[in-house]
Amino acid sequence: MGTSPSQSGIARLCTFYRRETWIEGRAEDQLTDVSRFPGMQAVAGFPDLHPGRFGPVGAAFLADRIWPQLVGPDIGCGMALFRLDLPRHRLKLDKAVRRLAVLDAGAAPERAVQALAAAGLAGRIGAAGLGTIGGGNHFCELQVVAQAEPGSPLAVGTLCLLVHSGSRSLGARVLEGIGQDWRQGFAPGSAAARDYLALHDLAEAWARLNRRLIAETAAEALGADLDLVCDAVHNHLIRQGDLWLHRKGAASVAGGLVPLAGSREAESYLLATPDAVPEALASVSHGAGRRYDRSAMHGRIAKTRSDLAALSRTRFGGRVVCADRDLLIEEAGAAYKSPAMVVADLDHFGLARRLAVLEPLITWKTGGLA
DNA sequence: ATGTCC
């Protein structure tokens, strides 16, 4: 673990990647910048660290103030893994792709309203948009367990759904709606902080519900029952005594199990997360981390028919459904680092242990024209 | 990240 010398008034900064792990310099600069925010107590950087708009992604920040930009616009975004009771031999890939097209419409309105009420959120936040995946790096992926370690809750051959999504336009509206004052952070107890926290908590609850409804919609389309294995939020804010823990692209280990997303060309992982290293701020990586930003990918992959066709098939024999050609290129497997290296780093520092390896079968981004 | 910006 890399640790900066701690002095009075300077945050403790710990990084959890080995020397041989490539981290973009600009992301490390952002991590240092944030560690110098007034009142910052501790910062943890993980091996999927990469640059973001307001600060690094793949990090956790403990502060005596509330910094909405360190959570970002997609409040409550997270990764949820579900087990399906569908036997693999009954899965017909192309038929499943056709059936999953219902994902573009989101959850049925009656179901969305009912789920919102059951979650105690009726009248506090809208049901519109529930069950929609969104854009960017979000997806709903059908996976199969390829390897399982002792203690894994998932057996080899089990079909799963991994859902990566958040609060859609709700979280973005929260960040935009609080004006520009947030650039200096909010003092806890201030009216601004209370307003932000109330909306933040709603957006986080909505996002968790959103992931479940996406998975339920997909499972129903496949004729399968499902049960939740784990759901780990990675963009949020949570109180820790007198301090505030901000996570940006860093998964909470509160549930003891965390899904770590691979890419279209790399396996995902189920991790056991013991929370035994206080400097890691009860957080781990949530994915492989970007190697190339979105614009750089357009310079690396041509928008030819054959290149786009290649991106729609994976080395696992799977399918990628993404009618938005730009997004397909921006989210190509080549845009991401190796999740195996990320997991190796987390294991090296005692933050996570590999329980299962999952291969992608169908990645659903968007079937409609964007 | 955004029924987003060009």
PDB file of C-alpha atoms (C1' of nucleotides) in Angstrom, chain A residues 137 168-169, chain B residues 1-3:
ATOM      1  CA  ASN A 137     -20.843   2.213 -18.876  1.00  0.00           C
ATOM      2  CA  ARG A 168     -30.631   7.907 -14.197  1.00  0.00           C
ATOM      3  CA  SER A 169     -31.720  11.532 -14.496  1.00  0.00           C
TER       4      SER A 169
ATOM      5  C1'  DA B   1     -23.696  10.147 -15.306  1.00  0.00           C
ATOM      6  C1'  DT B   2     -27.918  13.171 -18.114  1.00  0.00           C
ATOM      7  C1'  DG B   3     -34.942  11.928 -22.708  1.00  0.00           C
TER       8       DG B   3
END
